[in-house]
Short mmCIF file of C-alpha atoms in Angstrom, two decimals:
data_model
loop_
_atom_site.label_atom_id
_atom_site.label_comp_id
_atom_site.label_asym_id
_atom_site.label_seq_id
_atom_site.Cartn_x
_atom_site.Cartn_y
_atom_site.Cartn_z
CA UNK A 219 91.73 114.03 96.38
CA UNK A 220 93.56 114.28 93.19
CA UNK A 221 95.23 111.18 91.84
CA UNK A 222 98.61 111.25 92.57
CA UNK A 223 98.20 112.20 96.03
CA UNK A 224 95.91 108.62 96.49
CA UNK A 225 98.55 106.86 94.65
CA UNK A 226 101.13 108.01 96.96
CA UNK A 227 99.18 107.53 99.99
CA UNK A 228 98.25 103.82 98.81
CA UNK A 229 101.79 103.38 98.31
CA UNK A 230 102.86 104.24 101.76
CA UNK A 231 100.48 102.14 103.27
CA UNK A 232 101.58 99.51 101.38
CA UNK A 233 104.90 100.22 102.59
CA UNK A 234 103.94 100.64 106.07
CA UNK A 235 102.38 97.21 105.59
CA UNK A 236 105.84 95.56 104.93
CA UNK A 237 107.47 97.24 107.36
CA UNK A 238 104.96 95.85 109.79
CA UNK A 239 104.57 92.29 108.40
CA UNK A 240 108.47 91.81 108.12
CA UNK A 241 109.09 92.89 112.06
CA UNK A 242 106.47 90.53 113.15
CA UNK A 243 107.30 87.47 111.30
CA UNK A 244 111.24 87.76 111.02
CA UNK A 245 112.04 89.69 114.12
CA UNK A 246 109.66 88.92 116.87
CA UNK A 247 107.80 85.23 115.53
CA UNK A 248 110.91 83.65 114.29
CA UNK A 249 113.73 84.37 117.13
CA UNK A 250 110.96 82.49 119.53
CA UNK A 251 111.06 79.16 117.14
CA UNK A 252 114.36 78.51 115.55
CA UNK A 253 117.24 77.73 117.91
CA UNK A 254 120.37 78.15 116.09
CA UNK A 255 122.43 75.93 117.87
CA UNK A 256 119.86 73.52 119.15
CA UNK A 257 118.07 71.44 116.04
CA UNK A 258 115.84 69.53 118.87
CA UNK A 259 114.91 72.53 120.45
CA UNK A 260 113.88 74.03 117.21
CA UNK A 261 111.38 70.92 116.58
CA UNK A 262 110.21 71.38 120.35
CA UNK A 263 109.25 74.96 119.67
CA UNK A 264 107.35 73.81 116.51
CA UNK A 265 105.31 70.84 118.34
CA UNK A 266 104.71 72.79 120.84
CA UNK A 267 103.74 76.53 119.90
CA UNK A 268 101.61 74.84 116.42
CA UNK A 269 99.92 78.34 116.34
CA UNK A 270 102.81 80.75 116.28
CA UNK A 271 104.45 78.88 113.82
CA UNK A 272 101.40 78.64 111.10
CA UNK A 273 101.61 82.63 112.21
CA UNK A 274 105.10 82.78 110.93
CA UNK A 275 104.81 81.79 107.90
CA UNK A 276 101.18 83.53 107.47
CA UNK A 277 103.25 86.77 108.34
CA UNK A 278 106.02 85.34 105.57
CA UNK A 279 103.00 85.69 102.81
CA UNK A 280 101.75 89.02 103.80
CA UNK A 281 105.29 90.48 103.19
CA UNK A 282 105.04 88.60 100.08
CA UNK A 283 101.88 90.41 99.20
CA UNK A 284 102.31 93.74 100.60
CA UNK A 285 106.28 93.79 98.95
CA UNK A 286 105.04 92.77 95.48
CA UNK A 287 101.83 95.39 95.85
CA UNK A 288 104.44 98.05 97.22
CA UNK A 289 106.27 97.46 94.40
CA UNK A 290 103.85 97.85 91.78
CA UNK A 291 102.50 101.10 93.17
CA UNK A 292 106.00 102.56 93.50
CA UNK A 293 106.18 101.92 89.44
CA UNK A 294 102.53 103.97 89.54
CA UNK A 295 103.87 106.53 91.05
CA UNK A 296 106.93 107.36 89.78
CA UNK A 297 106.35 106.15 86.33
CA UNK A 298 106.00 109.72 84.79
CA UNK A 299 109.33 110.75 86.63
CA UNK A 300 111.72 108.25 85.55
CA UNK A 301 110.10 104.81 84.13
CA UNK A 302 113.65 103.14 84.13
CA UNK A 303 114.11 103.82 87.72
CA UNK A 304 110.24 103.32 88.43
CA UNK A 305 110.82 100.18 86.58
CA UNK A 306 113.43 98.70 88.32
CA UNK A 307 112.03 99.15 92.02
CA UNK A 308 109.24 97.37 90.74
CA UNK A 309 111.19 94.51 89.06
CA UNK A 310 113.85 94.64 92.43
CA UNK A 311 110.75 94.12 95.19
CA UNK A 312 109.57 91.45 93.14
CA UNK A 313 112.28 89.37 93.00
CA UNK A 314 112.66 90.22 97.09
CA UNK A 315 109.18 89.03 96.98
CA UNK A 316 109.78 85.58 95.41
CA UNK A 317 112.53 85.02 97.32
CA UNK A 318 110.80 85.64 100.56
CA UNK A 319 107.98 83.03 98.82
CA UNK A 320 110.44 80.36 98.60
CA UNK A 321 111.15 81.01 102.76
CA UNK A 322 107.61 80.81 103.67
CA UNK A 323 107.34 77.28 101.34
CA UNK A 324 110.40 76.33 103.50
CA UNK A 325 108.85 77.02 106.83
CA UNK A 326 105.77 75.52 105.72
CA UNK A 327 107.54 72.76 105.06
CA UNK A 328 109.70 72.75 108.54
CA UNK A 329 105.88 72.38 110.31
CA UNK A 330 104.40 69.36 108.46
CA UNK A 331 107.68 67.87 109.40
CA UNK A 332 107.56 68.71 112.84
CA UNK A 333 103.61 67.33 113.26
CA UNK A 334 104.47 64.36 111.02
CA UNK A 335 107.98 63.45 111.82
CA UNK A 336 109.74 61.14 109.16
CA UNK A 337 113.62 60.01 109.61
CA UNK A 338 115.62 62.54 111.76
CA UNK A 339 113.24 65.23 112.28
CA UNK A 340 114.81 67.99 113.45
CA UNK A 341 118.40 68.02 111.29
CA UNK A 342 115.96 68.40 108.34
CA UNK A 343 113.79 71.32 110.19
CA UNK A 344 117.18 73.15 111.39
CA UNK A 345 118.24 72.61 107.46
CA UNK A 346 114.74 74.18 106.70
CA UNK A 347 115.25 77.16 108.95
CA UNK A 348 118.73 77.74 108.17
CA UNK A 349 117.87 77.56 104.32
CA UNK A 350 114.74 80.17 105.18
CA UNK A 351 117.23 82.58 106.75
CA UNK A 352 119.89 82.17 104.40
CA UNK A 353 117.26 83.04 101.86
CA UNK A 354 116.47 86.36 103.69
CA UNK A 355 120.31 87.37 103.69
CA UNK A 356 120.59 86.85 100.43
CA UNK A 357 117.30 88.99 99.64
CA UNK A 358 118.90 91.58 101.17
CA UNK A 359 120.69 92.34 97.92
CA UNK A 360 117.54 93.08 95.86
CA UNK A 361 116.05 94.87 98.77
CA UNK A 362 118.92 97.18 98.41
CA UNK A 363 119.07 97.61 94.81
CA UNK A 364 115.08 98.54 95.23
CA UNK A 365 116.10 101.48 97.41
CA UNK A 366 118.90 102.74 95.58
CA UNK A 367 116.26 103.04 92.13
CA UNK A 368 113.87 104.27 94.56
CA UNK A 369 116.22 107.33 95.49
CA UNK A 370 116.82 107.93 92.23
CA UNK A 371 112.74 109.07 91.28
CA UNK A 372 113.35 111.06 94.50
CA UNK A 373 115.87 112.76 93.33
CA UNK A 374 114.93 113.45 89.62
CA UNK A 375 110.85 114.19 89.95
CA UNK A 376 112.11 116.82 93.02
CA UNK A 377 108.52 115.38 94.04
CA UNK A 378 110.03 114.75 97.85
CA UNK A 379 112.90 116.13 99.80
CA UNK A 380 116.35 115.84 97.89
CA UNK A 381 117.93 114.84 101.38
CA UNK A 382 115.25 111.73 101.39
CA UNK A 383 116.15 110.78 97.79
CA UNK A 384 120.06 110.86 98.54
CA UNK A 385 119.82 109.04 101.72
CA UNK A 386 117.65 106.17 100.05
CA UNK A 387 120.68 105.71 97.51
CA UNK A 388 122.93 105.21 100.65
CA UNK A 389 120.70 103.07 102.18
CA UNK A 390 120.84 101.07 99.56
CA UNK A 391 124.15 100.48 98.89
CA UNK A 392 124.47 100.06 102.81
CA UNK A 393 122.41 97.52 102.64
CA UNK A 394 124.63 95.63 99.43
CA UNK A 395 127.44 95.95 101.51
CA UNK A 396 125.87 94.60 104.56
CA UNK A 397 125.23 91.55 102.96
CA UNK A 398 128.62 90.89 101.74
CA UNK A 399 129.76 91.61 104.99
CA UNK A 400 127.46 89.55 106.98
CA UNK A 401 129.11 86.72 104.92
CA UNK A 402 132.41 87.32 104.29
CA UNK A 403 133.30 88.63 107.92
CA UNK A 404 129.97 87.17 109.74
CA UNK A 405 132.04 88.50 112.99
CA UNK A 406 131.47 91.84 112.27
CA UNK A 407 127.98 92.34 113.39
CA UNK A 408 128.11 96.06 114.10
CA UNK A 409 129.41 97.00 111.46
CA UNK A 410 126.89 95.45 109.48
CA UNK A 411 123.89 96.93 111.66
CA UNK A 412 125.63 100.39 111.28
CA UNK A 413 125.71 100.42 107.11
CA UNK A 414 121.68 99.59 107.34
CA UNK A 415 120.84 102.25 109.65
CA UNK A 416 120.48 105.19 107.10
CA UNK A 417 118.47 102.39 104.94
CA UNK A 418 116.11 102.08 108.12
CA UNK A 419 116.03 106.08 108.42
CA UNK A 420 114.86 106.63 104.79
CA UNK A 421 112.57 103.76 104.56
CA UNK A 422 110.33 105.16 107.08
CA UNK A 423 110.88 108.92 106.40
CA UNK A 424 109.62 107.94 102.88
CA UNK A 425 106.37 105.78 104.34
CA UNK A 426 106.04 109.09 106.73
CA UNK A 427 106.24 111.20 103.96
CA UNK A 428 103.96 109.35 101.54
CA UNK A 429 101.26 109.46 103.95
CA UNK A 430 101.32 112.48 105.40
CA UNK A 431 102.32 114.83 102.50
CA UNK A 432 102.37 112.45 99.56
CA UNK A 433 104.05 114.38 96.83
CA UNK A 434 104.98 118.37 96.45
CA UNK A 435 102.17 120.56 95.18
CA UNK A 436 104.23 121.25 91.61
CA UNK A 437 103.85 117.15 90.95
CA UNK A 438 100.37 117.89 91.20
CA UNK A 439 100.50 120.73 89.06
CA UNK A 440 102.66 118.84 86.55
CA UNK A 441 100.64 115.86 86.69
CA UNK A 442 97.41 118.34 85.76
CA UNK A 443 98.95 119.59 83.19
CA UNK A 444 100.10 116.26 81.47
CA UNK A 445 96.18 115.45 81.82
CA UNK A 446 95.49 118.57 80.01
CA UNK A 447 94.70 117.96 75.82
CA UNK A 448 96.30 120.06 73.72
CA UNK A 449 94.83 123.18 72.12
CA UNK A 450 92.61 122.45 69.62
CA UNK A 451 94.42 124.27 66.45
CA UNK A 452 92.40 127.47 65.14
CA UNK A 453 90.26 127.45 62.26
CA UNK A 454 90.64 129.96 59.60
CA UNK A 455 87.47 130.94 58.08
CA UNK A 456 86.42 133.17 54.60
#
């Protein structure tokens, strides 16, 4: 399997990865722990389901990992396209990824509380959850300046579908203005769902395409030819 193709195909697993480990842990583990408008239920949930919680933030460091990987093998791939673009989805997911860090330290921190309890318990867990998810709306900035890069090498290797690379760049700045909006006008809920949508469509068209296709044959044939040292001059002889 040539080179780029494996490249691309670790990269969309790596992908697929964060996809996975960020629906787990923020969408189904967390929703069953923090109550947002009950701080003593919130320290119930954490006495009581010990396991799902260590799970949580377990999940919190695989998206660490599998962002930061992602990340680097995006820069891999698209390097030889654009390296300022490649560059900054790299630099982008890894600040995501140290910000989601901080939220798993945070959560960490919520449990030894809840085992251990010390002074009023639960205000300082709800504090710790709130913080965590604050944290993860915030991210949401950097994980839409990653796509918007990531469009970008889409659209100037020609490697993938143009339609792929232009709605990445929307997705992206969907996904900056969802953010604002979830915190300037925190009322407006669907509109805020409805400006990450096409970030959600090209995010998994591009792991689907990664793995199944990888790149277009003429990246190959460009990459082989890159490879390819130049012709040795000829000697002339007598």
């Amino acid at each position: 399997m040539p080179a780029l193709i494996r490249t691309a195909r670790t990269t969309g697993m790596l992908y697929l990865g964060l996809a996975i480990t960020g629906a787990l842990g923020f969408l189904l583990i967390r929703p069953r722990l923090f109550a947002a408008d009950d701080p003593s239920a919130t320290l119930a949930n954490l006495v009581q389901h010990q396991s799902l919680a260590r799970a949580g933030v377990a999940f919190e460091l695989l998206i660490v990992i599998t962002q930061a990987f992602a990340a680097a093998w995006f820069y891999r791939l698209f390097r030889t396209a654009d390296a300022r673009a490649a560059g900054a989805i790299a630099a982008f997911g890894l600040i995501n990824a140290v910000v989601i860090l901080v939220s798993a330290a945070l959560l960490a921190t919520a449990l030894d509380i809840a085992l251990d309890p010390a002074g009023d318990a639960a205000a300082t867990i709800q504090l710790l959850y709130l913080t965590s998810g604050n944290l993860w709306g915030v991210g949401g900035l950097f994980f839409g300046l990653w796509l918007i890069p990531m469009g970008i090498c889409v659209l100037r290797s020609n490697w993938m579908p143009r339609p792929l690379g232009h709605i990445l760049v929307g997705g992206g700045i969907g996904y900056l203005l969802s953010t604002f909006i979830g915190y300037l006008a925190p009322e407006a809920h669907a509109v805020a769902d409805a400006l990450v949508l096409p970030a959600t469509v090209g995010e998994f068209w591009m792991i689907g395409y990664l793995l199944t296709r990888g790149v277009r044959g003429h990246a190959l044939d460009q990459a082989l030819s890159d490879r390819q040292p130049e012709a040795a001059p000829e000697t002339i002889s007598g």
